[in-house]
Short mmCIF file of C-alpha atoms in Angstrom, two decimals:
data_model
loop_
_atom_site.label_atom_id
_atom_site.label_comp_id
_atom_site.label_asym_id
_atom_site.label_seq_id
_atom_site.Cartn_x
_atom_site.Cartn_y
_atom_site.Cartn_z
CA UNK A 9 0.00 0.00 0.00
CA UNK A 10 0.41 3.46 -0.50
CA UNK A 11 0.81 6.24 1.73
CA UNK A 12 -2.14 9.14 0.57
CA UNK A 13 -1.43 11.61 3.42
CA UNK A 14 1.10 12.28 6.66
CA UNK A 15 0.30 14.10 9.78
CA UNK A 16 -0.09 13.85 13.41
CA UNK A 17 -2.89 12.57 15.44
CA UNK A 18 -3.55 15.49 18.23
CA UNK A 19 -4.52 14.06 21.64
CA UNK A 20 -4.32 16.87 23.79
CA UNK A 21 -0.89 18.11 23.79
CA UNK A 22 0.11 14.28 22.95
CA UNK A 23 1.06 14.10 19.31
CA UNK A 24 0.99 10.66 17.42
CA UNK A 25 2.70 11.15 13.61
CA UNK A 26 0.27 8.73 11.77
CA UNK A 27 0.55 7.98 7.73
CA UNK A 28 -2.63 6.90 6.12
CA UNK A 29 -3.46 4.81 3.69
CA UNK A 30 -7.14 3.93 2.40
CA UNK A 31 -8.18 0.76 3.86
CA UNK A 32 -10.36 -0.31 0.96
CA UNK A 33 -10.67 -0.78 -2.52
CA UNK A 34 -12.77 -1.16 -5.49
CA UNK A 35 -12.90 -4.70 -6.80
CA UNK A 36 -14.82 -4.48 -10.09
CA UNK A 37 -14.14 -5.38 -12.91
CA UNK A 38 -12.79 -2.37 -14.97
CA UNK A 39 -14.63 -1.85 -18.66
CA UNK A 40 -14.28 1.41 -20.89
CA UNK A 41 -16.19 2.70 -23.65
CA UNK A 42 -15.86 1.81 -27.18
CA UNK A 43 -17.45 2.68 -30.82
CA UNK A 44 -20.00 -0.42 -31.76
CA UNK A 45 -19.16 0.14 -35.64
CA UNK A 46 -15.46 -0.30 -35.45
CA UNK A 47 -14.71 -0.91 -31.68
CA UNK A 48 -12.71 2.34 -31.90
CA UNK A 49 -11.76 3.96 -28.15
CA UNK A 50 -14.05 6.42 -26.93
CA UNK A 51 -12.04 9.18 -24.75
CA UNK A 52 -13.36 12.62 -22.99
CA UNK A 53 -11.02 15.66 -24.00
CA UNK A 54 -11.25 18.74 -21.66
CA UNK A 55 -12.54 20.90 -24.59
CA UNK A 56 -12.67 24.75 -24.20
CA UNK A 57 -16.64 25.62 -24.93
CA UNK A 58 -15.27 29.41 -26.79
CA UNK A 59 -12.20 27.99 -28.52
CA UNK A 60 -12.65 24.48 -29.19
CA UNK A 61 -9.24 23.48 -28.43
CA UNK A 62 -8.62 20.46 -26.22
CA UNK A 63 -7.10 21.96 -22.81
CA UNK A 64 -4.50 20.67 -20.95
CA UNK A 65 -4.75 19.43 -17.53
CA UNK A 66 -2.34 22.06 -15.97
CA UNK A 67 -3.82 25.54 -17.66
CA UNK A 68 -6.93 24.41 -16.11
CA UNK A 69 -8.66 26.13 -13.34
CA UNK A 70 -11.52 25.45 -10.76
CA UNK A 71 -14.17 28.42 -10.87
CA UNK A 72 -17.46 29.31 -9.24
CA UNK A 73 -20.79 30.59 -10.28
CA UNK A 74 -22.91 32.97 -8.59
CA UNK A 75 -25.56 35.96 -9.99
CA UNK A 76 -24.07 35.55 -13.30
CA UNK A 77 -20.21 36.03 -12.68
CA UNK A 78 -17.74 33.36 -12.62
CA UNK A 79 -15.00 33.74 -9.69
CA UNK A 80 -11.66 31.53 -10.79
CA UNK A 81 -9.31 30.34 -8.34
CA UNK A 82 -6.13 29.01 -8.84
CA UNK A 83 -3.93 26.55 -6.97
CA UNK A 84 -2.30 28.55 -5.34
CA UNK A 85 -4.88 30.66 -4.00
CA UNK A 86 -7.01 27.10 -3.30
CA UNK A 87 -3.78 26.19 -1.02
CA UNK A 88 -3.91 29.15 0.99
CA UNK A 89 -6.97 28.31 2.89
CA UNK A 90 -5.68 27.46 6.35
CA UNK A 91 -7.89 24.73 6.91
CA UNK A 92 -5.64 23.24 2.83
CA UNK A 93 -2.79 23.35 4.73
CA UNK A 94 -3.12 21.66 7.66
CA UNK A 95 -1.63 18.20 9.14
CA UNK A 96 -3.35 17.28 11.80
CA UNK A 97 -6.26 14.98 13.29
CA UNK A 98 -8.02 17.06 16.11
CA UNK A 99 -9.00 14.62 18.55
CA UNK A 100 -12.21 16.79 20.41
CA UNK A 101 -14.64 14.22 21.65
CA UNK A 102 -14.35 10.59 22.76
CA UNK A 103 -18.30 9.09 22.24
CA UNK A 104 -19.87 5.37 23.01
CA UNK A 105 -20.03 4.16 19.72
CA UNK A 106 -23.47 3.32 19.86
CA UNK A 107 -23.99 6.94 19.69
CA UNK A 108 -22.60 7.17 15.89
CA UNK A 109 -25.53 6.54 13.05
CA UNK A 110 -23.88 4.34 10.20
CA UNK A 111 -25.50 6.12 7.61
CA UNK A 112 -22.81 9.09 8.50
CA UNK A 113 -19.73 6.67 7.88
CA UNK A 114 -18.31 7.60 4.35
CA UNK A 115 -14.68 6.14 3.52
CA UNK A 116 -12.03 4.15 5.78
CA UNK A 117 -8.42 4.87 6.64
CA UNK A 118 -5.78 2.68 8.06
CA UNK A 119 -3.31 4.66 9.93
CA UNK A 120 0.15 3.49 10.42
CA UNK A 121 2.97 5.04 13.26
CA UNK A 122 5.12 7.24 11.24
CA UNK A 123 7.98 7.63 14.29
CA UNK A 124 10.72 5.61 15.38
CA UNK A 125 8.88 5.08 18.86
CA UNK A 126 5.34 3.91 18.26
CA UNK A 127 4.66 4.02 22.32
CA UNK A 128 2.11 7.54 22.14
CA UNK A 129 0.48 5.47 19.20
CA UNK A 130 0.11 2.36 21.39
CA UNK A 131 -0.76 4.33 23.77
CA UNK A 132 -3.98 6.20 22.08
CA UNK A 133 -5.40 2.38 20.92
CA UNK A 134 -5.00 1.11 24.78
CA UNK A 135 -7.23 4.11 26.04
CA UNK A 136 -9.77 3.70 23.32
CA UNK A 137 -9.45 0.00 24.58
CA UNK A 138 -9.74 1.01 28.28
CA UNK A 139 -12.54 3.61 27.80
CA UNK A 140 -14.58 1.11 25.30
CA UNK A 141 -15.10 5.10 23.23
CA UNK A 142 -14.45 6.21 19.76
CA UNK A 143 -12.29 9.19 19.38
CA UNK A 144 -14.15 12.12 17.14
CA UNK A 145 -11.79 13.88 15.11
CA UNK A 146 -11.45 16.72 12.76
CA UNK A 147 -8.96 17.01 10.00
CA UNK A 148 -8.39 18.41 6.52
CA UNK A 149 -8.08 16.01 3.56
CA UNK A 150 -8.23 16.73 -0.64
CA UNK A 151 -9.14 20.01 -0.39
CA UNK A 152 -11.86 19.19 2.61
CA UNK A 153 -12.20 19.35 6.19
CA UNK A 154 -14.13 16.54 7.63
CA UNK A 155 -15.25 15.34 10.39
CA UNK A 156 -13.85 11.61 11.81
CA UNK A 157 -14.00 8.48 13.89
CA UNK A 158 -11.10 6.72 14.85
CA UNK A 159 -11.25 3.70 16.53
CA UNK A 160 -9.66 0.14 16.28
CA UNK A 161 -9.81 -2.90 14.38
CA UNK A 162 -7.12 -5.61 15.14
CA UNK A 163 -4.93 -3.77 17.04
CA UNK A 164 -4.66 -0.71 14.11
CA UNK A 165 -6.00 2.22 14.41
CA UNK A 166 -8.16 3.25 11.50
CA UNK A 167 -10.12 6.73 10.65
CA UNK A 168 -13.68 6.66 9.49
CA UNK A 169 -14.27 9.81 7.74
CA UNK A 170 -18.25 10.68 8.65
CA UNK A 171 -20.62 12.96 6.58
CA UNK A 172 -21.30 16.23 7.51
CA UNK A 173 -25.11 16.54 9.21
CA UNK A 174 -26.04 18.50 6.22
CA UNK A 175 -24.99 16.05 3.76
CA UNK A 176 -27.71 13.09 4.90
CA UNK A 177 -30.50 13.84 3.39
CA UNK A 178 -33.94 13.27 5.28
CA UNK A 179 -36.43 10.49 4.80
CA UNK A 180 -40.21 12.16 3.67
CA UNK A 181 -42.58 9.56 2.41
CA UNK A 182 -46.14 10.17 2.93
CA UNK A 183 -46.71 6.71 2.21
CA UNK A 184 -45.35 5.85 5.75
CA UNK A 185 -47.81 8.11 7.71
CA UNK A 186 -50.80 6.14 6.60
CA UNK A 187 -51.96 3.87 9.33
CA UNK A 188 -51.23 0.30 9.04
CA UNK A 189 -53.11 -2.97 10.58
CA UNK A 190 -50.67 -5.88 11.28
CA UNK A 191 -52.29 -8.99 13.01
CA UNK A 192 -50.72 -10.94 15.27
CA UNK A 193 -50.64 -13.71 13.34
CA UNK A 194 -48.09 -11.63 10.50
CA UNK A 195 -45.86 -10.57 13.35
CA UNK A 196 -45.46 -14.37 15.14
CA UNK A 197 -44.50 -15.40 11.46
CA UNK A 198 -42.54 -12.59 10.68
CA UNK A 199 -40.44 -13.12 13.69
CA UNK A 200 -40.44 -16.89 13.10
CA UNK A 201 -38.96 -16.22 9.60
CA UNK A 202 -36.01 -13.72 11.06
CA UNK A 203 -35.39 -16.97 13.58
CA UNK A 204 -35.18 -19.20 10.71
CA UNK A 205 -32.65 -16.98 8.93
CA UNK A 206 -30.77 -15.73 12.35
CA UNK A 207 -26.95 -16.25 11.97
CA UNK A 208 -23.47 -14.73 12.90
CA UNK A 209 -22.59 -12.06 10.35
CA UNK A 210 -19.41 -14.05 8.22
CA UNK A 211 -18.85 -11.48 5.25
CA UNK A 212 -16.20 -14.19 3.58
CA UNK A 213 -19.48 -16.25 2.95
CA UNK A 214 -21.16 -13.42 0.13
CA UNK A 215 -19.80 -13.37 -3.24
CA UNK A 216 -19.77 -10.26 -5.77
CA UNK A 217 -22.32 -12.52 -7.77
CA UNK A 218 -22.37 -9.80 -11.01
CA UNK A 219 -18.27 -9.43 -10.97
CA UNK A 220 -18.07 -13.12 -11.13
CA UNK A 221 -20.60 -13.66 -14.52
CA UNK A 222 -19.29 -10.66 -15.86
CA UNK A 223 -15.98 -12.26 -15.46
CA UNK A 224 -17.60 -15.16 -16.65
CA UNK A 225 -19.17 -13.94 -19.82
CA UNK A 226 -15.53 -12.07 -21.02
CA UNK A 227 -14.06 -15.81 -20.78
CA UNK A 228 -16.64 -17.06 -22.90
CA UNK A 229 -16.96 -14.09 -25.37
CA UNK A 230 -12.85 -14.71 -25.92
CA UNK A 231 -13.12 -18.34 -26.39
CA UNK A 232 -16.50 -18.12 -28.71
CA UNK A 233 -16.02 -14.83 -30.23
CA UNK A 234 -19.51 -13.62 -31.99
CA UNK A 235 -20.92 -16.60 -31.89
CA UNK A 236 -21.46 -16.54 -27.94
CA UNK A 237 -24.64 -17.97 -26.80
CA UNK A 238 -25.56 -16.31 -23.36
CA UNK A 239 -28.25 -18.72 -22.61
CA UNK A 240 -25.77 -21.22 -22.91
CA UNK A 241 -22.91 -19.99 -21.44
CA UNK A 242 -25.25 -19.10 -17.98
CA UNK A 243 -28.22 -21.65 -18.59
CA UNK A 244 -30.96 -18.84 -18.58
CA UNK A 245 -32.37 -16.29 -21.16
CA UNK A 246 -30.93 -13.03 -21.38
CA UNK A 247 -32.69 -10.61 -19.61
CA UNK A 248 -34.99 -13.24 -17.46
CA UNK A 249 -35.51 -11.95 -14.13
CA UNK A 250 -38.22 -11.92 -11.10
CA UNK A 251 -41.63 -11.13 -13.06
CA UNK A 252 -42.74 -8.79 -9.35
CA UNK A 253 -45.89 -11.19 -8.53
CA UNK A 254 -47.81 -9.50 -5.96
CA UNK A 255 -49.19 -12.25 -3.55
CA UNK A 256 -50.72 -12.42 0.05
CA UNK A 257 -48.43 -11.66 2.81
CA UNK A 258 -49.26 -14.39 4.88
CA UNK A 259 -48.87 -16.34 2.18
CA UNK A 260 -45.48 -14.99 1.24
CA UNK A 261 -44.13 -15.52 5.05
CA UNK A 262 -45.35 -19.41 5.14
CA UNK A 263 -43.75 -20.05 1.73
CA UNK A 264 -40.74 -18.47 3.03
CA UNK A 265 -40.63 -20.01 6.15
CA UNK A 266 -41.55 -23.27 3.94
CA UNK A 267 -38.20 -22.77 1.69
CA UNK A 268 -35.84 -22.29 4.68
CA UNK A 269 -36.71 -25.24 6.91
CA UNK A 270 -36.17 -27.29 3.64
CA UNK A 271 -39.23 -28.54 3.41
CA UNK A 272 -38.42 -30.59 6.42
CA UNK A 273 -42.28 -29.82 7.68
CA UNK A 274 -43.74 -31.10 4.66
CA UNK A 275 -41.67 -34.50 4.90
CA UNK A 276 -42.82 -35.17 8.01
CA UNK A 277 -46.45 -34.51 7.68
CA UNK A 278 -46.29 -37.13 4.79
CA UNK A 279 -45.01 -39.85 7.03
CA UNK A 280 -47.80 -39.01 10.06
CA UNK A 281 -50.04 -39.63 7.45
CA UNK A 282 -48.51 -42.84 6.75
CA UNK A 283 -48.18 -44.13 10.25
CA UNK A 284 -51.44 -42.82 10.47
CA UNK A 285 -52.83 -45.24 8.53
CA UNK A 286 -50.80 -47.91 10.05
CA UNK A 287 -52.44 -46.87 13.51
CA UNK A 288 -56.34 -46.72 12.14
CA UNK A 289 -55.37 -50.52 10.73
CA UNK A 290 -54.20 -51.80 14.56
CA UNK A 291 -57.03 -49.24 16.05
CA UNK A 292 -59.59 -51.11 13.51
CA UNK A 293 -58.67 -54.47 14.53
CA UNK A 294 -59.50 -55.33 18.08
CA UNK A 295 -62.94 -53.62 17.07
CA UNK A 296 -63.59 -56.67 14.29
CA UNK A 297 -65.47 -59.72 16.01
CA UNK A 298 -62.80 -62.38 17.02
CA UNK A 299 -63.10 -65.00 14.38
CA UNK A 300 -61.97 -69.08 15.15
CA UNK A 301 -62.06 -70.84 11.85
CA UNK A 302 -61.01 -74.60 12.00
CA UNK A 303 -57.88 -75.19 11.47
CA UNK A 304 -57.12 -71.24 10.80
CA UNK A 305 -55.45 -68.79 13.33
CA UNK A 306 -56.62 -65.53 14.15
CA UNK A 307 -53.43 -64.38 13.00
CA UNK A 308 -54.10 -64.96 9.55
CA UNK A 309 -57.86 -63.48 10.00
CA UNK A 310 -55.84 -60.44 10.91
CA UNK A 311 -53.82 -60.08 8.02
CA UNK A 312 -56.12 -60.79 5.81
CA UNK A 313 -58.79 -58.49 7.08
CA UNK A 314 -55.93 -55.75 6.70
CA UNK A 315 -55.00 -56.72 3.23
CA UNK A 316 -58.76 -56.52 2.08
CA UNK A 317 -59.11 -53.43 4.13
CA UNK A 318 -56.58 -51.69 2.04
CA UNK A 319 -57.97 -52.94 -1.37
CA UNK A 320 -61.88 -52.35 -0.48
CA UNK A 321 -61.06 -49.31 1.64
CA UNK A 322 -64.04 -50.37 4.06
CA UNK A 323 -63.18 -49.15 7.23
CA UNK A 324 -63.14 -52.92 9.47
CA UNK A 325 -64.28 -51.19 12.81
CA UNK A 326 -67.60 -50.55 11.38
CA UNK A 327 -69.03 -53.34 9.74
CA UNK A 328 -72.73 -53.13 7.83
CA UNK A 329 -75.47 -54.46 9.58
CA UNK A 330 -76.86 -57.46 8.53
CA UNK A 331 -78.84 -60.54 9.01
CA UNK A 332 -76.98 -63.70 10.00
CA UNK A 333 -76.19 -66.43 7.63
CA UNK A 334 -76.34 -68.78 9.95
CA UNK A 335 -77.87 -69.88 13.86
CA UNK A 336 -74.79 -68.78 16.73
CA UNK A 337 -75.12 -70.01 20.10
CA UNK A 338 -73.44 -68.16 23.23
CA UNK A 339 -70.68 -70.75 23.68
CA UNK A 340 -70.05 -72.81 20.67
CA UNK A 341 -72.21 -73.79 18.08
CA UNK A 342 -72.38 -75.28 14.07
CA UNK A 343 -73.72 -73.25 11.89
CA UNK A 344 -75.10 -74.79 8.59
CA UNK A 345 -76.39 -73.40 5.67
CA UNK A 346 -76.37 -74.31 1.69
CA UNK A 347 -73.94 -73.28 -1.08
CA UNK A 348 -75.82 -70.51 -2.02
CA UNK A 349 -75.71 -69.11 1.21
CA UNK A 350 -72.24 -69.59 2.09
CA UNK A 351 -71.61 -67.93 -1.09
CA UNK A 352 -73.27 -65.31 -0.06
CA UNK A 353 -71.76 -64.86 3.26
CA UNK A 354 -68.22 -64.95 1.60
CA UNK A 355 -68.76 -62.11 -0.77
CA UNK A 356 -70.76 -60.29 2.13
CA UNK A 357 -67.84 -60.92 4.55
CA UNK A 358 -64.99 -59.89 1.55
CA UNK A 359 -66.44 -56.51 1.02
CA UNK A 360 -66.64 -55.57 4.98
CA UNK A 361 -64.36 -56.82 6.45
CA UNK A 362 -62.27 -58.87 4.09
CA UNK A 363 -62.20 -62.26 5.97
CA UNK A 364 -62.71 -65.09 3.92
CA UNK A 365 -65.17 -67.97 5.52
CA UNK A 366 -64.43 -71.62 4.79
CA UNK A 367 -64.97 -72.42 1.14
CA UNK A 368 -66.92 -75.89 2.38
CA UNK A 369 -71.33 -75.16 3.08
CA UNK A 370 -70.01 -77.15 6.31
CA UNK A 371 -67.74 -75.26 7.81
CA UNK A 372 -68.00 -74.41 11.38
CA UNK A 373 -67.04 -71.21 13.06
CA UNK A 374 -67.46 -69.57 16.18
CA UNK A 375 -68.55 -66.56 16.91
CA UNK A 376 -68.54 -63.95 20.09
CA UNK A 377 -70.91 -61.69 19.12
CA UNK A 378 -74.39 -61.55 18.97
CA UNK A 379 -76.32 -61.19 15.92
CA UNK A 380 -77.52 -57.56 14.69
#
């Protein structure tokens, strides 16, 4: 880096020489103008408005208007202002730096101990450290005088230069004094949606997503020349964007909230619908009379009433009401009946509750309920 300036930090009659340098820097990508017809170099010539010629940097001058006369001042007489020629950072006010509104905070300096002894620089960062304050301070820069914070980030002091009061503009809209209804409801999810997003700040973790297609597209414009095809080079149409739907706000904040929990909610209410289903099976079961074929277990009556269940989609714990097939006594008993019947009694018995009866007329079965 580059020194841009030298002077001396002035803490009451302390003085700490300081060089600064500008702690940050402009990563874009760098394009100029050219002619579309020939790809010819478009430049901007200082041009004199009454003579035409093209002026050169040094025989020009910085002027003023006012009423209708132009005042010119030269360098030199720019460089006599006091304020031009001095070196120093004023310290005047130490502050909590809660009290400083970001919106004021303009560019940022590093500032590097410019003496042989750096202990009255040390010294200033261990009683901004002590104090927890930010030092305000006043100095002249590029024909300026503006107004300062200096304060410390890993164990350097650096200079904030802040924006005059006049220079932040105020806020009117009168679209903001209309009065506004926001339900609970909007607020619970709103918060719930800040939660979901809620994180330590890491700046490493953003990328400059425009510097890196732009970077992206001059790579593919040198290796395809005119025959570049943007939708292929970035997968999407030129020009395709958000199309601005306007949609409910409640709507908005559960699709949001939807999208950040990764769907996880969604997931989960498929599989309690599934085990769901598993439970009304069980829950269905004990309510189906208990069934003894001979020679079958209930087991199998089970299973099978389940599997029929699922094709018929007859809910078991609610069989139709119907007249017996057959004469059931309390304990035990044979129940007869002819082919016909116990044809009937199958199909009746397959479409409620899916348990098939004993393909013999004879078969004998006890039951443990008592006829409807």
């Amino acid at each position: 880096m580059r020194a841009i300036w030298k002077g001396a930090i002035a803490f009451g009659l302390v003085n700490v020489p300081v060089k600064v340098y500008s702690a940050t820097e402009d990563h874009d990508i760098s394009l100029h103008q050219v002619h579309n017809a020939d790809g010819g170099r478009i430049r901007y010539q200082r041009r004199c408005e009454i003579c035409g010629e093209v002026v050169d940097y040094s025989d020009i001058e910085k002027a003023f208007d006012e009423d209708g006369r132009t005042v010119v001042l030269s360098k030199d007489e720019l460089k006599s202002i006091p304020a031009e020629n001095s070196h120093e950072i004023e310290v005047v006010q130490f502050v909590p730096s809660e009290q400083l509104e970001p919106m004021m905070f303009e560019k940022s300096y590093y500032l590097e101990p410019d003496s042989k002894s750096p202990k009255a620089y040390v010294l200033l960062r261990r009683a901004l450290e002590d104090t927890d304050r930010v030092a305000i301070v006043q100095f002249a820069l590029r024909e300026k005088t503006r107004l300062g914070a200096l304060r410390i980030k890993d164990d350097v002091l650096v200079l904030q230069s802040l924006l005059w009061p006049d220079e932040v503009r105020q806020a009117n809209f009168p679209s903001l004094d209309a009065t506004i209804k926001i339900s609970a409801q909007e607020r619970d999810m709103s918060a719930a949606l800040v939660e979901s997003m809620a994180a330590d700040f890491d700046p490493t973790s953003f990328t400059d997503e425009y510097q890196v297609q732009l970077r992206q597209l001059i790579d593919a414009k040198l290796e395809q020349g005119e025959s570049l095809d943007t939708e292929e080079t970035f997968g999407v149409e030129a020009g395709e964007g958000g199309k601005g739907e306007v949609i409910d706000l409640m709507e908005a904040l559960k699709r949001s909230l939807d999208r950040k929990r990764g769907g996880g909610e969604a997931a989960s209410g498929r599989g309690n619908s599934d085990d769901d289903a598993d439970t009304g099976d069980e829950e269905a079961g004990p309510a189906q009379p208990a069934r003894k074929s001979s020679g079958t277990k209930a087991s199998g009556t089970k299973t099978a009433s389940r599997a029929a269940a699922a094709k018929t989609g007859t809910d078991d714990a609610k069989p139709p009401a119907r007249k017996p097939s057959a004469k059931t006594t309390s304990t035990s008993g044979t129940t007869k009946s002819t082919a016909s019947k116990a044809a009937d009694t199958k199909s009746s018995a397959a479409k409620s509750s899916g348990t098939k009866t004993a393909e013999k007329p004879a078969a004998k079965t006890t039951r443990t309920r008592k006829p409807a």
